[in-house]
Amino acid sequence: MMPFLFSGVFMDKSFFWKKNLQYLGVLLCIWFFVSFVLSILLVDYLDQFNFMGFKLGFWFSQQGSIFIFVALIFIYVKLMNNLDKKLGEKK
């Protein structure tokens, strides 16, 4: 694979791609856990608890997984911006 120049330092593209896939893997696992495990598999157990006047399982099914998804998008953007800065990429 051809190296490319980051701030005067030649780096292999695979490092950047590998870190990107690591970030995506972790964030997608979190999203899967919240949207599938909490919202579908554990909904009956979580309904024992209340959150903002709603049963917790219902809240995760209707709102929580969407909020977590949007938060994970912002976390991904922050992680990738930090990786760009670390590697010296300028916008």
mmCIF file of N, CA and C in Angstrom, residues 10-61:
data_model
loop_
_atom_site.group_PDB
_atom_site.id
_atom_site.type_symbol
_atom_site.label_atom_id
_atom_site.label_comp_id
_atom_site.label_asym_id
_atom_site.label_seq_id
_atom_site.Cartn_x
_atom_site.Cartn_y
_atom_site.Cartn_z
ATOM 1 N N PHE A 10 5.512 10.304 6.452
ATOM 2 C CA PHE A 10 4.808 9.325 5.624
ATOM 3 C C PHE A 10 4.177 8.267 6.514
ATOM 4 N N MET A 11 2.882 8.040 6.294
ATOM 5 C CA MET A 11 2.167 7.047 7.075
ATOM 6 C C MET A 11 1.440 6.104 6.132
ATOM 7 N N ASP A 12 1.204 4.925 6.606
ATOM 8 C CA ASP A 12 0.445 3.943 5.845
ATOM 9 C C ASP A 12 -1.042 4.236 6.020
ATOM 10 N N LYS A 13 -1.796 4.211 4.946
ATOM 11 C CA LYS A 13 -3.235 4.472 5.007
ATOM 12 C C LYS A 13 -3.953 3.458 5.888
ATOM 13 N N SER A 14 -3.389 2.286 6.031
ATOM 14 C CA SER A 14 -4.069 1.244 6.796
ATOM 15 C C SER A 14 -4.199 1.610 8.274
ATOM 16 N N PHE A 15 -3.270 2.416 8.827
ATOM 17 C CA PHE A 15 -3.384 2.826 10.227
ATOM 18 C C PHE A 15 -4.651 3.646 10.436
ATOM 19 N N PHE A 16 -4.866 4.622 9.565
ATOM 20 C CA PHE A 16 -6.044 5.471 9.667
ATOM 21 C C PHE A 16 -7.316 4.644 9.510
ATOM 22 N N TRP A 17 -7.346 3.752 8.539
ATOM 23 C CA TRP A 17 -8.515 2.928 8.291
ATOM 24 C C TRP A 17 -8.760 1.969 9.452
ATOM 25 N N LYS A 18 -7.693 1.414 10.015
ATOM 26 C CA LYS A 18 -7.822 0.488 11.142
ATOM 27 C C LYS A 18 -8.435 1.195 12.357
ATOM 28 N N LYS A 19 -7.970 2.410 12.648
ATOM 29 C CA LYS A 19 -8.536 3.168 13.769
ATOM 30 C C LYS A 19 -10.004 3.510 13.495
ATOM 31 N N ASN A 20 -10.313 3.878 12.259
ATOM 32 C CA ASN A 20 -11.683 4.185 11.888
ATOM 33 C C ASN A 20 -12.583 2.974 12.121
ATOM 34 N N LEU A 21 -12.145 1.808 11.713
ATOM 35 C CA LEU A 21 -12.941 0.591 11.909
ATOM 36 C C LEU A 21 -13.077 0.233 13.389
ATOM 37 N N GLN A 22 -12.038 0.504 14.184
ATOM 38 C CA GLN A 22 -12.139 0.269 15.626
ATOM 39 C C GLN A 22 -13.210 1.165 16.236
ATOM 40 N N TYR A 23 -13.170 2.443 15.884
ATOM 41 C CA TYR A 23 -14.183 3.369 16.396
ATOM 42 C C TYR A 23 -15.580 2.929 15.982
ATOM 43 N N LEU A 24 -15.739 2.601 14.701
ATOM 44 C CA LEU A 24 -17.047 2.174 14.212
ATOM 45 C C LEU A 24 -17.526 0.907 14.909
ATOM 46 N N GLY A 25 -16.633 -0.043 15.115
ATOM 47 C CA GLY A 25 -17.005 -1.294 15.770
ATOM 48 C C GLY A 25 -17.522 -1.075 17.176
ATOM 49 N N VAL A 26 -16.815 -0.271 17.948
ATOM 50 C CA VAL A 26 -17.229 -0.005 19.331
ATOM 51 C C VAL A 26 -18.551 0.756 19.361
ATOM 52 N N LEU A 27 -18.663 1.791 18.534
ATOM 53 C CA LEU A 27 -19.887 2.598 18.534
ATOM 54 C C LEU A 27 -21.093 1.798 18.042
ATOM 55 N N LEU A 28 -20.901 0.956 17.044
ATOM 56 C CA LEU A 28 -22.011 0.129 16.572
ATOM 57 C C LEU A 28 -22.420 -0.919 17.604
ATOM 58 N N CYS A 29 -21.467 -1.437 18.365
ATOM 59 C CA CYS A 29 -21.812 -2.375 19.446
ATOM 60 C C CYS A 29 -22.652 -1.684 20.516
ATOM 61 N N ILE A 30 -22.288 -0.448 20.850
ATOM 62 C CA ILE A 30 -23.072 0.310 21.827
ATOM 63 C C ILE A 30 -24.480 0.537 21.291
ATOM 64 N N TRP A 31 -24.566 0.937 20.014
ATOM 65 C CA TRP A 31 -25.881 1.181 19.419
ATOM 66 C C TRP A 31 -26.712 -0.095 19.371
ATOM 67 N N PHE A 32 -26.094 -1.223 19.016
ATOM 68 C CA PHE A 32 -26.807 -2.505 19.005
ATOM 69 C C PHE A 32 -27.324 -2.844 20.395
ATOM 70 N N PHE A 33 -26.486 -2.658 21.400
ATOM 71 C CA PHE A 33 -26.892 -2.973 22.770
ATOM 72 C C PHE A 33 -28.105 -2.146 23.184
ATOM 73 N N VAL A 34 -28.052 -0.849 22.910
ATOM 74 C CA VAL A 34 -29.153 0.032 23.320
ATOM 75 C C VAL A 34 -30.411 -0.227 22.491
ATOM 76 N N SER A 35 -30.258 -0.326 21.169
ATOM 77 C CA SER A 35 -31.441 -0.414 20.322
ATOM 78 C C SER A 35 -32.033 -1.818 20.245
ATOM 79 N N PHE A 36 -31.243 -2.847 20.441
ATOM 80 C CA PHE A 36 -31.782 -4.207 20.349
ATOM 81 C C PHE A 36 -31.947 -4.842 21.727
ATOM 82 N N VAL A 37 -30.872 -4.857 22.502
ATOM 83 C CA VAL A 37 -30.925 -5.548 23.799
ATOM 84 C C VAL A 37 -31.842 -4.808 24.769
ATOM 85 N N LEU A 38 -31.609 -3.502 24.964
ATOM 86 C CA LEU A 38 -32.433 -2.764 25.918
ATOM 87 C C LEU A 38 -33.845 -2.514 25.401
ATOM 88 N N SER A 39 -33.974 -2.259 24.103
ATOM 89 C CA SER A 39 -35.279 -1.885 23.557
ATOM 90 C C SER A 39 -36.174 -3.069 23.219
ATOM 91 N N ILE A 40 -35.603 -4.247 23.007
ATOM 92 C CA ILE A 40 -36.407 -5.398 22.596
ATOM 93 C C ILE A 40 -36.304 -6.549 23.595
ATOM 94 N N LEU A 41 -35.091 -6.982 23.879
ATOM 95 C CA LEU A 41 -34.919 -8.169 24.712
ATOM 96 C C LEU A 41 -35.199 -7.913 26.194
ATOM 97 N N LEU A 42 -34.803 -6.759 26.698
ATOM 98 C CA LEU A 42 -34.970 -6.480 28.131
ATOM 99 C C LEU A 42 -36.104 -5.510 28.425
ATOM 100 N N VAL A 43 -36.986 -5.290 27.468
ATOM 101 C CA VAL A 43 -38.034 -4.289 27.652
ATOM 102 C C VAL A 43 -38.952 -4.639 28.825
ATOM 103 N N ASP A 44 -39.289 -5.887 28.991
ATOM 104 C CA ASP A 44 -40.189 -6.263 30.092
ATOM 105 C C ASP A 44 -39.523 -6.049 31.448
ATOM 106 N N TYR A 45 -38.260 -6.380 31.551
ATOM 107 C CA TYR A 45 -37.549 -6.153 32.813
ATOM 108 C C TYR A 45 -37.415 -4.657 33.093
ATOM 109 N N LEU A 46 -37.061 -3.865 32.080
ATOM 110 C CA LEU A 46 -36.860 -2.433 32.272
ATOM 111 C C LEU A 46 -38.159 -1.688 32.549
ATOM 112 N N ASP A 47 -39.284 -2.270 32.165
ATOM 113 C CA ASP A 47 -40.575 -1.622 32.425
ATOM 114 C C ASP A 47 -40.904 -1.544 33.913
ATOM 115 N N GLN A 48 -40.156 -2.223 34.750
ATOM 116 C CA GLN A 48 -40.339 -2.129 36.195
ATOM 117 C C GLN A 48 -39.937 -0.759 36.719
ATOM 118 N N PHE A 49 -39.079 -0.073 35.969
ATOM 119 C CA PHE A 49 -38.525 1.209 36.401
ATOM 120 C C PHE A 49 -39.145 2.340 35.595
ATOM 121 N N ASN A 50 -39.246 3.509 36.218
ATOM 122 C CA ASN A 50 -39.785 4.683 35.538
ATOM 123 C C ASN A 50 -38.676 5.672 35.230
ATOM 124 N N PHE A 51 -38.832 6.353 34.087
ATOM 125 C CA PHE A 51 -37.897 7.395 33.685
ATOM 126 C C PHE A 51 -38.713 8.527 33.066
ATOM 127 N N MET A 52 -38.691 9.691 33.707
ATOM 128 C CA MET A 52 -39.438 10.866 33.245
ATOM 129 C C MET A 52 -40.927 10.544 33.065
ATOM 130 N N GLY A 53 -41.473 9.741 33.958
ATOM 131 C CA GLY A 53 -42.892 9.410 33.919
ATOM 132 C C GLY A 53 -43.267 8.264 33.003
ATOM 133 N N PHE A 54 -42.318 7.673 32.318
ATOM 134 C CA PHE A 54 -42.582 6.559 31.400
ATOM 135 C C PHE A 54 -41.877 5.310 31.904
ATOM 136 N N LYS A 55 -42.382 4.167 31.510
ATOM 137 C CA LYS A 55 -41.679 2.929 31.803
ATOM 138 C C LYS A 55 -40.359 2.944 31.040
ATOM 139 N N LEU A 56 -39.301 2.514 31.702
ATOM 140 C CA LEU A 56 -37.958 2.627 31.111
ATOM 141 C C LEU A 56 -37.815 1.825 29.823
ATOM 142 N N GLY A 57 -38.374 0.640 29.762
ATOM 143 C CA GLY A 57 -38.307 -0.159 28.538
ATOM 144 C C GLY A 57 -39.012 0.521 27.378
ATOM 145 N N PHE A 58 -40.186 1.089 27.657
ATOM 146 C CA PHE A 58 -40.914 1.831 26.634
ATOM 147 C C PHE A 58 -40.104 3.035 26.177
ATOM 148 N N TRP A 59 -39.496 3.755 27.135
ATOM 149 C CA TRP A 59 -38.723 4.943 26.789
ATOM 150 C C TRP A 59 -37.549 4.594 25.883
ATOM 151 N N PHE A 60 -36.812 3.516 26.212
ATOM 152 C CA PHE A 60 -35.697 3.105 25.345
ATOM 153 C C PHE A 60 -36.201 2.717 23.960
ATOM 154 N N SER A 61 -37.352 2.055 23.894
ATOM 155 C CA SER A 61 -37.888 1.647 22.598
ATOM 156 C C SER A 61 -38.287 2.842 21.744
#
